[in-house]
PDB file of C-alpha atoms in Angstrom:
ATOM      1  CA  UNK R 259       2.712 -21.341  36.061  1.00 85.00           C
ATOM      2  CA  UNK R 260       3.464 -23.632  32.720  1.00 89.00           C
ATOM      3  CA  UNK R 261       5.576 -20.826  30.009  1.00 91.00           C
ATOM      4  CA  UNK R 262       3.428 -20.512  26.960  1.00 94.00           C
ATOM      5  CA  UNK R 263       4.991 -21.326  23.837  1.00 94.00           C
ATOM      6  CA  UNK R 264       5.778 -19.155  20.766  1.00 95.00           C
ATOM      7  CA  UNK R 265       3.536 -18.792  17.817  1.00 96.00           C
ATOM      8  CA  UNK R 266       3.192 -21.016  14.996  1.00 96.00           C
ATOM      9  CA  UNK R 267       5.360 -20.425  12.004  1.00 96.00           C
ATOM     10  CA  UNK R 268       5.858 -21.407   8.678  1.00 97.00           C
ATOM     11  CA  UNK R 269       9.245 -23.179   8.122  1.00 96.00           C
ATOM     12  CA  UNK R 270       8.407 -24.891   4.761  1.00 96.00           C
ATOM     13  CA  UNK R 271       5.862 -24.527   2.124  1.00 96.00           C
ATOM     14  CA  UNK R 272       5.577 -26.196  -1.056  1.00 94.00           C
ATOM     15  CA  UNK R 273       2.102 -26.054  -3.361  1.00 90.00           C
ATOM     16  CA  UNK R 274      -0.308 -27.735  -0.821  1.00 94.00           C
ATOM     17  CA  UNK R 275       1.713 -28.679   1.962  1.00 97.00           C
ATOM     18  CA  UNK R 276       3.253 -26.600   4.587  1.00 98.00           C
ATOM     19  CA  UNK R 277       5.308 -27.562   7.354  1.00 98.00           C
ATOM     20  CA  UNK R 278       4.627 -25.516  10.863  1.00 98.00           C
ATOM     21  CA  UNK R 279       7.207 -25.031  13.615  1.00 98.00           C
ATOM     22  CA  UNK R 280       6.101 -24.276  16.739  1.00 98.00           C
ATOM     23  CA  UNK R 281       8.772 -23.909  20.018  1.00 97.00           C
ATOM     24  CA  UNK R 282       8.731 -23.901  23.505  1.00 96.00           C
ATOM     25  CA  UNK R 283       6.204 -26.263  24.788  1.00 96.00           C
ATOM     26  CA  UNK R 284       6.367 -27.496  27.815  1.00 96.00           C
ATOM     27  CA  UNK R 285       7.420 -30.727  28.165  1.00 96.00           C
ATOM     28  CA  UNK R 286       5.091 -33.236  27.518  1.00 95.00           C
ATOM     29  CA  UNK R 287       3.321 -31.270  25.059  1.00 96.00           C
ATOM     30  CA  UNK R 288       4.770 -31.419  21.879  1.00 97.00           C
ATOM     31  CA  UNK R 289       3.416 -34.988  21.649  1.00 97.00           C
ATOM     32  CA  UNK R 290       0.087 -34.257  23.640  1.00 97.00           C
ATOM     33  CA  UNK R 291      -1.001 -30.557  20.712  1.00 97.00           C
ATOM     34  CA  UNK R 292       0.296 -32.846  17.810  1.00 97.00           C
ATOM     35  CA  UNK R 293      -1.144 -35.501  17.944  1.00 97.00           C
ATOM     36  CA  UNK R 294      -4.323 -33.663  19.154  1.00 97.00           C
ATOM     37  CA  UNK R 295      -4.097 -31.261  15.934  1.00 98.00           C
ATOM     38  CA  UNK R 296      -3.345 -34.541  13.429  1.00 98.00           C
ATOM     39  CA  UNK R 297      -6.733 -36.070  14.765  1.00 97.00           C
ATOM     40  CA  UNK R 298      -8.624 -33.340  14.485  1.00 97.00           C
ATOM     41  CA  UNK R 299      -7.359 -32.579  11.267  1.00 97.00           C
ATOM     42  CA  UNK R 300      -7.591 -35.822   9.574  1.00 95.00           C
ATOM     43  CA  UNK R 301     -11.497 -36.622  11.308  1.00 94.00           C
ATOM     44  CA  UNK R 302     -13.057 -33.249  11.838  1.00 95.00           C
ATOM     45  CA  UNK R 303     -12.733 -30.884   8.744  1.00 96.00           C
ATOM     46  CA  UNK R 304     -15.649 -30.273   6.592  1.00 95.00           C
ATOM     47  CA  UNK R 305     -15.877 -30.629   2.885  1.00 95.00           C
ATOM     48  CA  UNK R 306     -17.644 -31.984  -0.221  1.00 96.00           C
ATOM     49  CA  UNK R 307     -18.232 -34.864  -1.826  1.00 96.00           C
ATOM     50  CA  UNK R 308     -19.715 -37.915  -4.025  1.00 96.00           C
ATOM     51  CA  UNK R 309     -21.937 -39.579  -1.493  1.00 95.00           C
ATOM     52  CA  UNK R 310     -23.797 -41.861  -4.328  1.00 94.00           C
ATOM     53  CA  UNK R 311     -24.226 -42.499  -8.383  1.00 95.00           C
ATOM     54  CA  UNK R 312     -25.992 -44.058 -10.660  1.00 95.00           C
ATOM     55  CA  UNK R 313     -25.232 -45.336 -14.076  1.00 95.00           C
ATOM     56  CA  UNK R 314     -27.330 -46.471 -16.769  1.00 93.00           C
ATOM     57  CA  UNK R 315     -27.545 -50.368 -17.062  1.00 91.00           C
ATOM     58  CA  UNK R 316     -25.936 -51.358 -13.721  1.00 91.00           C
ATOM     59  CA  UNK R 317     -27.933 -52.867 -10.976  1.00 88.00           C
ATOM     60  CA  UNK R 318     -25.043 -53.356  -8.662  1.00 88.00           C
ATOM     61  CA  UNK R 319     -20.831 -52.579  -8.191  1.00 88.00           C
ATOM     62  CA  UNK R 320     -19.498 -55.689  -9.404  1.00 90.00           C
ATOM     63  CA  UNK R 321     -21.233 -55.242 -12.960  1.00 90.00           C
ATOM     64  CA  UNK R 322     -19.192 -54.366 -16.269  1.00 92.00           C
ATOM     65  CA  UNK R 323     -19.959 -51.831 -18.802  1.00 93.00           C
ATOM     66  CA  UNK R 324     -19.854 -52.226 -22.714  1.00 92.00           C
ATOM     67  CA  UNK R 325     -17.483 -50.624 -23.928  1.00 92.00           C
ATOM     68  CA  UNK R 326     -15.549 -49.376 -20.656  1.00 94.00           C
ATOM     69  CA  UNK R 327     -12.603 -50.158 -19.949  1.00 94.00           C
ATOM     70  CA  UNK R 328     -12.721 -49.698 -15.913  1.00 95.00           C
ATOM     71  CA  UNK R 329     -15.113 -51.950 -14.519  1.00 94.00           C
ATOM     72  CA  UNK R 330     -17.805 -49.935 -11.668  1.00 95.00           C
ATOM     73  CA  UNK R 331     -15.833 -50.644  -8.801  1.00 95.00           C
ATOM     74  CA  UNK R 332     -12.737 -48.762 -10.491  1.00 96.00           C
ATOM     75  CA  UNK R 333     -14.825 -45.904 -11.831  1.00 96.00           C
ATOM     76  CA  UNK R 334     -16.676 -45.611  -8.220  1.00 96.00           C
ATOM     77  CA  UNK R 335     -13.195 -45.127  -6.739  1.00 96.00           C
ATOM     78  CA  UNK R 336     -12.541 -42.770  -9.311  1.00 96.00           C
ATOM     79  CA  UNK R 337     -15.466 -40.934  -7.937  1.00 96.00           C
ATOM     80  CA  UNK R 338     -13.594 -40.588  -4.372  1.00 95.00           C
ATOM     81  CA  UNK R 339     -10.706 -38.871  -6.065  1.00 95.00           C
ATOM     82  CA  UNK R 340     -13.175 -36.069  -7.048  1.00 96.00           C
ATOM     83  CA  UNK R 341     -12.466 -32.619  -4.836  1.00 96.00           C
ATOM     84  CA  UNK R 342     -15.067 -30.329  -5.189  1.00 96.00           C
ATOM     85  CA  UNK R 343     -16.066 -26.793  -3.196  1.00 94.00           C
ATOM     86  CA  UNK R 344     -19.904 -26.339  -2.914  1.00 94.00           C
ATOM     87  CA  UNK R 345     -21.556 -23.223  -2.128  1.00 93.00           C
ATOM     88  CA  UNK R 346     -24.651 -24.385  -0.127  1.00 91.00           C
ATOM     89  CA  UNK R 347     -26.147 -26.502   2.126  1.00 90.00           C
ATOM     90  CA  UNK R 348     -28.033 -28.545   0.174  1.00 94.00           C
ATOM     91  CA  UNK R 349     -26.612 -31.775  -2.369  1.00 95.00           C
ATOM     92  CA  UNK R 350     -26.195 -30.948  -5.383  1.00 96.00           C
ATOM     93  CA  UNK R 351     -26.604 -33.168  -8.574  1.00 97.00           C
ATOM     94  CA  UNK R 352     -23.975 -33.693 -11.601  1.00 97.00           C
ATOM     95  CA  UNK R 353     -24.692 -35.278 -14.737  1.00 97.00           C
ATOM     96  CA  UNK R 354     -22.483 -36.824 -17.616  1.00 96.00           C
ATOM     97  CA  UNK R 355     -23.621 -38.836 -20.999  1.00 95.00           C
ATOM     98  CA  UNK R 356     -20.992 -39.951 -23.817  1.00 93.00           C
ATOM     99  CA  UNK R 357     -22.255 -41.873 -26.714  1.00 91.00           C
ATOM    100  CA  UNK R 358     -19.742 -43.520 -28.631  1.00 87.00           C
ATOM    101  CA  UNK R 359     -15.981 -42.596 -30.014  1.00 87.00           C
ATOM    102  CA  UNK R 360     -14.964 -39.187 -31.671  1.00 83.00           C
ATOM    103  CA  UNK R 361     -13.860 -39.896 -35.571  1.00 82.00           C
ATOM    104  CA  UNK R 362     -10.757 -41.421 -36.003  1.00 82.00           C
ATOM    105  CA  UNK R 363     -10.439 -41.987 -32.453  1.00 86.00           C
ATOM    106  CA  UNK R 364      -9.896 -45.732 -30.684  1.00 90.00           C
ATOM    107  CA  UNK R 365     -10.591 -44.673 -27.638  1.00 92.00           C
ATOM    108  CA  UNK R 366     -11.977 -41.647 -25.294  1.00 94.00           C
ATOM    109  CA  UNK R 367     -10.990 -40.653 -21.850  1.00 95.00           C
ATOM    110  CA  UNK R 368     -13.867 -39.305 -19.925  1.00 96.00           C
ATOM    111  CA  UNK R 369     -12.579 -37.030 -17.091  1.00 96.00           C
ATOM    112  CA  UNK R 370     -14.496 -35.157 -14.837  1.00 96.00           C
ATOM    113  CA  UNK R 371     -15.057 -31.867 -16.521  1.00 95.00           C
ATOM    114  CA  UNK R 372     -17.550 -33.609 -18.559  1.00 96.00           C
ATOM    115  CA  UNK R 373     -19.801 -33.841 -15.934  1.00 97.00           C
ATOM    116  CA  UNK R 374     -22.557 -30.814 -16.313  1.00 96.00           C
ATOM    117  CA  UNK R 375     -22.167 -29.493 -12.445  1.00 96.00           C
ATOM    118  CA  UNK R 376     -24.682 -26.930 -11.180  1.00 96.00           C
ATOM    119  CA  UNK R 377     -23.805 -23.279 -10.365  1.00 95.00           C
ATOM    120  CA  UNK R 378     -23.654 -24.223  -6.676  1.00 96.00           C
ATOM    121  CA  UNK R 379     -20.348 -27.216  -7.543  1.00 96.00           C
ATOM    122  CA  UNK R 380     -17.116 -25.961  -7.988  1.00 95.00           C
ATOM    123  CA  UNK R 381     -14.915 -29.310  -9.537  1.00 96.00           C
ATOM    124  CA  UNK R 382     -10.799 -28.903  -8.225  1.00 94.00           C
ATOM    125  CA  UNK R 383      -9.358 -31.412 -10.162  1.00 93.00           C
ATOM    126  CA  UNK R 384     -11.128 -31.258 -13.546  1.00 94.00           C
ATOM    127  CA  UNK R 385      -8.575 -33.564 -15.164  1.00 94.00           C
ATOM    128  CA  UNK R 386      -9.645 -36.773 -12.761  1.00 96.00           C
ATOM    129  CA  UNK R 387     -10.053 -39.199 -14.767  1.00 97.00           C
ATOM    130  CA  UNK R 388     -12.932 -41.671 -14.773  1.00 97.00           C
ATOM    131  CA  UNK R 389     -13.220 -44.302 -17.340  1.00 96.00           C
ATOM    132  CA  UNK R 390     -11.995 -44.856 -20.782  1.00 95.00           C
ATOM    133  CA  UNK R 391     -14.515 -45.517 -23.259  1.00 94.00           C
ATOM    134  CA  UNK R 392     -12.978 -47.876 -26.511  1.00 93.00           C
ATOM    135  CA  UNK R 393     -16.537 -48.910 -27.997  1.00 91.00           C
ATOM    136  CA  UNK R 394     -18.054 -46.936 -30.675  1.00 89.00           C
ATOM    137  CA  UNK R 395     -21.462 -48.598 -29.872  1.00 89.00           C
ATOM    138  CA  UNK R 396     -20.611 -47.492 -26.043  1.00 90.00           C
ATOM    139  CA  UNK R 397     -23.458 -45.276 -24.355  1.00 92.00           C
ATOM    140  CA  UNK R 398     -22.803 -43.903 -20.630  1.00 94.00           C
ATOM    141  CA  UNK R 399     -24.885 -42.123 -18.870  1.00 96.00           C
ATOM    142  CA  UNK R 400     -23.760 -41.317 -15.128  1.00 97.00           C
ATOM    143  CA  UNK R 401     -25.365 -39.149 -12.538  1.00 97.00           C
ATOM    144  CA  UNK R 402     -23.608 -38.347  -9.007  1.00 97.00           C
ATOM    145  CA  UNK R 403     -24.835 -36.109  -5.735  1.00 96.00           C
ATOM    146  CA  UNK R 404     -22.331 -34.060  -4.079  1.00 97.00           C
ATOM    147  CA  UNK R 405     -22.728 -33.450  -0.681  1.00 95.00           C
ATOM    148  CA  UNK R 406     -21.367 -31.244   2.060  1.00 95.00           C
ATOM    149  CA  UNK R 407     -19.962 -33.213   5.463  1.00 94.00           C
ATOM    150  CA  UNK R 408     -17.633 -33.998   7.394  1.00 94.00           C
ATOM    151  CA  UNK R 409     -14.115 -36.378   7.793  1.00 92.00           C
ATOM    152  CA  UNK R 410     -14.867 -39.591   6.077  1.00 92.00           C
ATOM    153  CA  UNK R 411     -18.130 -41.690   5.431  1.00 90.00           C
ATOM    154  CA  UNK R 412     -17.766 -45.479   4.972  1.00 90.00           C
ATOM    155  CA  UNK R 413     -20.608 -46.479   2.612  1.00 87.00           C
ATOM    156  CA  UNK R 414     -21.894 -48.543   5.894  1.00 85.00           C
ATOM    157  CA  UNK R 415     -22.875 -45.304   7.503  1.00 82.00           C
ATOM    158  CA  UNK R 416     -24.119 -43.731   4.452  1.00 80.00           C
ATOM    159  CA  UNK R 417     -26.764 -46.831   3.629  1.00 79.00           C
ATOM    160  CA  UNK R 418     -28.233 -46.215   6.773  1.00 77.00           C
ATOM    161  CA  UNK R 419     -28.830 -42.486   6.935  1.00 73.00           C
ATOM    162  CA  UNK R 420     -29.977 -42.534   3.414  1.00 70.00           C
ATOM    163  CA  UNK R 421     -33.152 -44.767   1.814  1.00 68.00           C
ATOM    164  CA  UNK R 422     -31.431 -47.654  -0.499  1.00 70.00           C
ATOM    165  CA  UNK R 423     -33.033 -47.400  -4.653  1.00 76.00           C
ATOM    166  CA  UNK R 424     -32.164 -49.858  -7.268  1.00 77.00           C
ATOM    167  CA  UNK R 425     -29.050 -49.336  -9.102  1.00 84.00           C
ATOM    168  CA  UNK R 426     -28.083 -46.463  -6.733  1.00 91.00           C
ATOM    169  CA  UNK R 427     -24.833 -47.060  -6.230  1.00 93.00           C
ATOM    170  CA  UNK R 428     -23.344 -45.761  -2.247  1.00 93.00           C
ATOM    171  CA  UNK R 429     -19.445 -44.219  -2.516  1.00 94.00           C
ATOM    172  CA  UNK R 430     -17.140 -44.245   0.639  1.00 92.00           C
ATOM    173  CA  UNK R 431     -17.268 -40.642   0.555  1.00 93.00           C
ATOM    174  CA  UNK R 432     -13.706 -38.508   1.790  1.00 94.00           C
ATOM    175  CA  UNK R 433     -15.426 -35.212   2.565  1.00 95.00           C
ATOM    176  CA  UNK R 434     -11.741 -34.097   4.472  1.00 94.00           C
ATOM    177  CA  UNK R 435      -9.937 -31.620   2.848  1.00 96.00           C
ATOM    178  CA  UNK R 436      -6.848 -32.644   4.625  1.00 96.00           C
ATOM    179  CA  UNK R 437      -4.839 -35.542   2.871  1.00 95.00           C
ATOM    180  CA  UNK R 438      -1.954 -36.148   5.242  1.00 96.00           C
ATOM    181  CA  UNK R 439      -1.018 -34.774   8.436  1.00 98.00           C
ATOM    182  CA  UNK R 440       2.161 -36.189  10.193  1.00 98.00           C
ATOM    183  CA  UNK R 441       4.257 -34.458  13.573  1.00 98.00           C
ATOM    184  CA  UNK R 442       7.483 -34.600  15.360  1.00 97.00           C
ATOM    185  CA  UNK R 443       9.102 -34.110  18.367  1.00 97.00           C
ATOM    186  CA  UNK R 444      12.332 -32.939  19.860  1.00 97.00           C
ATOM    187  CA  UNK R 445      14.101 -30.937  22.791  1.00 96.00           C
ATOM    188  CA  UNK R 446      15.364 -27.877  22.924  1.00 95.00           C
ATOM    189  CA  UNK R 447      16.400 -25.044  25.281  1.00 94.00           C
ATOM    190  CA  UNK R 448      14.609 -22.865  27.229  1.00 93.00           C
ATOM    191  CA  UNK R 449      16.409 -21.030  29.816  1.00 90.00           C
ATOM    192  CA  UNK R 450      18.600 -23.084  32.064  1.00 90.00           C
ATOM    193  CA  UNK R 451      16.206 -26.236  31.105  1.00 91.00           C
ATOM    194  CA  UNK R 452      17.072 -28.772  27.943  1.00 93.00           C
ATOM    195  CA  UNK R 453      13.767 -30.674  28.014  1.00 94.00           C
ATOM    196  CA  UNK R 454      11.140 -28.533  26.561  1.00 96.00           C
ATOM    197  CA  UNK R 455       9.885 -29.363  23.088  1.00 97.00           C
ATOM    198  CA  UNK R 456       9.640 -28.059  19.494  1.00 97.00           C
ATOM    199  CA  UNK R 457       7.135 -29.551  17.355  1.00 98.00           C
ATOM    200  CA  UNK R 458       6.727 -29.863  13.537  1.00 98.00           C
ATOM    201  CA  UNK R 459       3.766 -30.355  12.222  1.00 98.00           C
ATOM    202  CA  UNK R 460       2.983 -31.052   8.276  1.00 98.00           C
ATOM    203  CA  UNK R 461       0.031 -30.656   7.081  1.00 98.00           C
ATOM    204  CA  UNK R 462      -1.274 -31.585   3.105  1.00 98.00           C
ATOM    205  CA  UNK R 463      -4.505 -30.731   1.726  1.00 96.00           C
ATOM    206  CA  UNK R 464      -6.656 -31.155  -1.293  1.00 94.00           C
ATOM    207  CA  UNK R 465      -6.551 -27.658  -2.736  1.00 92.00           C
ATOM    208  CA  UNK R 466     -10.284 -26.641  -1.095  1.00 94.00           C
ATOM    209  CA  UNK R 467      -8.298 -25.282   1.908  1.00 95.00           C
ATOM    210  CA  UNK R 468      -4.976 -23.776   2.201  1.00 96.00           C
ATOM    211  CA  UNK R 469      -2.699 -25.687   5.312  1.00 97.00           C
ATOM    212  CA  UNK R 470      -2.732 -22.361   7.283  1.00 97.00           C
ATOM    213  CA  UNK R 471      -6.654 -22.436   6.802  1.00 97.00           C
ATOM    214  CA  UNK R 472      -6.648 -26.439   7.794  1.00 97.00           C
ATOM    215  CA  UNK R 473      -4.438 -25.366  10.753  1.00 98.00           C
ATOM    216  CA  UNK R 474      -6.565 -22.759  12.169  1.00 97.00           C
ATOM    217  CA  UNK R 475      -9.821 -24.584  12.044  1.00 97.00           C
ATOM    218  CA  UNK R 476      -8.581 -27.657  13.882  1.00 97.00           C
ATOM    219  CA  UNK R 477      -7.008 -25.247  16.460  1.00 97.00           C
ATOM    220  CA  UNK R 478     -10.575 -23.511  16.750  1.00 97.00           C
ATOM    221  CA  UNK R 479     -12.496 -26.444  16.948  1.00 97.00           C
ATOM    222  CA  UNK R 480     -10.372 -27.917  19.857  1.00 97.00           C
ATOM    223  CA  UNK R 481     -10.452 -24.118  21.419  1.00 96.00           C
ATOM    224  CA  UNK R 482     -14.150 -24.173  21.826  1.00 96.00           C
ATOM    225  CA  UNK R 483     -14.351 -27.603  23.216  1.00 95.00           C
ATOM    226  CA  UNK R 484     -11.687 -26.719  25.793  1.00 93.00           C
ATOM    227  CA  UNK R 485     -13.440 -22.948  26.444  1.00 93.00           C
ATOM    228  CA  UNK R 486     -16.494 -25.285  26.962  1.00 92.00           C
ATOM    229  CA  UNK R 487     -15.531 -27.363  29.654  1.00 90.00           C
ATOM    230  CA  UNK R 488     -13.761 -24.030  31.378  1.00 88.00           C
ATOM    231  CA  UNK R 489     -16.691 -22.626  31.241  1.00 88.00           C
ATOM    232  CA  UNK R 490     -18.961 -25.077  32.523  1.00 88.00           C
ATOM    233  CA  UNK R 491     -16.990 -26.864  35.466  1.00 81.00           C
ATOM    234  CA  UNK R 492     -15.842 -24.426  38.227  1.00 75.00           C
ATOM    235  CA  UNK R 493     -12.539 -24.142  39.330  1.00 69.00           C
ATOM    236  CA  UNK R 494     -11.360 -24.290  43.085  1.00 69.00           C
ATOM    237  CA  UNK R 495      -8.156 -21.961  42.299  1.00 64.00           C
ATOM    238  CA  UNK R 496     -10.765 -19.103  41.284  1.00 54.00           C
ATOM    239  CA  UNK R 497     -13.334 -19.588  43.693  1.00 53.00           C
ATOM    240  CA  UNK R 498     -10.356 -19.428  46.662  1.00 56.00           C
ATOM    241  CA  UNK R 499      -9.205 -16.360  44.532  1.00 55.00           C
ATOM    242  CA  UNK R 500     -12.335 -14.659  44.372  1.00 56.00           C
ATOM    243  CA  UNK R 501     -13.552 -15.898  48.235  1.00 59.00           C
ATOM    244  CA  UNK R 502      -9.914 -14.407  49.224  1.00 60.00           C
ATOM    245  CA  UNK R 503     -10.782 -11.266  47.423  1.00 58.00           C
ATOM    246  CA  UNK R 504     -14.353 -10.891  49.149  1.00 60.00           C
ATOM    247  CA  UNK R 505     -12.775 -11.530  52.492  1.00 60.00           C
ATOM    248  CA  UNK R 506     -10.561  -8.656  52.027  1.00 59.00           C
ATOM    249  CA  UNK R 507     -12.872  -6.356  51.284  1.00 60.00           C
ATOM    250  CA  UNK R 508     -15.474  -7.095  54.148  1.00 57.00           C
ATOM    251  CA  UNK R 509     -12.199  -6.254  56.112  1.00 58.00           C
ATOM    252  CA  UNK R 510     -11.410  -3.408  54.856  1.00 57.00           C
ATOM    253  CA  UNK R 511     -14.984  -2.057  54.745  1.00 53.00           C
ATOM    254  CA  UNK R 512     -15.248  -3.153  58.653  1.00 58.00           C
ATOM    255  CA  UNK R 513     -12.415  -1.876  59.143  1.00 55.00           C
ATOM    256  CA  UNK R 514     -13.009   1.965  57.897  1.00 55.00           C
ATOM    257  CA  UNK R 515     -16.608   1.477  59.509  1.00 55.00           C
ATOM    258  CA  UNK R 516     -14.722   0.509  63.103  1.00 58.00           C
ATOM    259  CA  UNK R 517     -12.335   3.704  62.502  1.00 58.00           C
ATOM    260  CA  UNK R 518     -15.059   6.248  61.622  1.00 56.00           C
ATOM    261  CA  UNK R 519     -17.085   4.705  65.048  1.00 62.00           C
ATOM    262  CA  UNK R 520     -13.921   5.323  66.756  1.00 59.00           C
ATOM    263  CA  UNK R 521     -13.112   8.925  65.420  1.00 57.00           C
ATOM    264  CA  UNK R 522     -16.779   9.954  66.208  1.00 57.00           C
ATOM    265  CA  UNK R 523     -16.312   8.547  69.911  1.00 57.00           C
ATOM    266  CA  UNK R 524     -13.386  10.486  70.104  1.00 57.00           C
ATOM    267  CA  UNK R 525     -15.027  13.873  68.750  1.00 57.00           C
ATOM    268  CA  UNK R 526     -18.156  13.509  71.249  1.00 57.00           C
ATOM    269  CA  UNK R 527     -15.707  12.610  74.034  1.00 54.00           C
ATOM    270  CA  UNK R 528     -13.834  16.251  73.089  1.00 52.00           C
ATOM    271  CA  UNK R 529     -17.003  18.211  72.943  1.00 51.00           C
ATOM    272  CA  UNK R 530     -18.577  17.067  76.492  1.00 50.00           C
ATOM    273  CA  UNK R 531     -15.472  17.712  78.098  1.00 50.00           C
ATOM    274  CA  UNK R 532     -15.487  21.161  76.507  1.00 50.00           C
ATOM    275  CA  UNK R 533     -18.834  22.094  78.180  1.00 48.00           C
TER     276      UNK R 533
END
């Protein structure tokens, strides 16, 4: 029977990373849970984000705007840097217009709390900054849908499960909340053995989830594809078990049935020779 190891714990936590110690395994899998937790966490999370934009006057991503400093390629990766949390199902659309330069100003930075969100978008990181706007005469109008998925979204994938407008502009969209996940290895004592592992696993997230929260869903979501295969696919240890278990009952059920036969032989036997 492989030992099971001891629980997760905490060794280091610092505003959105956390570093998790975990001892014991057997060997082997240190390597074989962390790197199964890292891909899980990195591919599998859900979360929210800017799947597509538009902005006034711009047919395409390699255009300039008037007045911007950031060209639309720079702005539209700006875009990916934007964590929100979104209560809902459906996507949600944000909208921002800026006309011209404050007085006395040379220039404007446009972050992303001056987007108008609906009630159902929560922004993170409201100082992201977008573009920088040094034209009086400048006039931009942007509008961006948030929606809810899952791991990451190259704008490939997005074209073809959405239907392609002019000037709507497609952004790779990062819907992880997990930013970096990296493990190690190494031995450590377990009994009279040297070779079992203790792995370290750090996990860093956006802000939308904590790293205990990140932790726990990856562990659940590779729980109920391992309960699933349990589950469906029989297995021979059990069935012997359970066979083993119904053979020794039908014995001992035979066996009281032969013993009562035999006791009521007996008694008849007694009674005849009585008379």
């Amino acid at each position: 029977m492989i030992p099971l190891p001891k629980p997760p714990k905490i060794i280091n936590k610092k505003n959105n990373s956390a570093t998790f110690e975990i001892e014991g395994l057997y060997p082997g899998y240190g390597v074989t849970i962390g790197n199964s937790l890292r891909r899980v966490l990195l591919s599998s999370l859900e979360g929210a984000a800017v799947t597509k934009a538009k902005i006034k006057g711009v047919q395409h991503e390699f255009s300039t705007i008037p007045g911007v400093v950031e060209d639309v390629i720079t702005i539209m990766m700006n875009f990916k840097k934007m964590r929100f949390r979104l209560h809902g199902d459906e996507p949600q659309t944000a909208y921002l217009k800026v006309k011209g330069l404050p007085a006395g100003k040379k220039d404007k930075e446009i972050k992303g709390s001056d987007f108008e969100f609906p009630t159902q978008v929560e922004l993170v990181n409201k100082s992201c900054h977008i573009a920088t706007i040094t034209d009086k005469k400048a006039d931009l109008e942007i509008e961006i849908q948030i929606e809810r998925g899952v791991g990451y979204q190259p704008v490939e994938q997005l074209k073809k499960q959405k239907k392609s407008e002019v000037g709507v502009l497609f952004v790779d969209a990062i819907f992880t909340p997990v930013k970096k996940v990296s493990f190690r290895v190494e031995n450590m004592r377990v009994g009279d053995r040297t070779d079992f592992d203790r792995l370290y696993l750090e996990i860093t997230t956006d802000g939308i989830i904590s790293p205990e929260e990140a932790f726990s869903l990856a562990s659940g979501i590779l729980v109920e594809h391992f309960s699933l295969f349990v589950e469906s696919l029989p297995l021979p240890q059990r069935e012997e078990k359970e066979e083993s278990k119904d053979k020794k009952s039908k014995n001992s059920k035979s066996g009281k049935k032969e013993s009562a036969e035999k006791k009521k032989k007996k008694n008849s036997g007694k009674a005849k020779a009585k008379k």
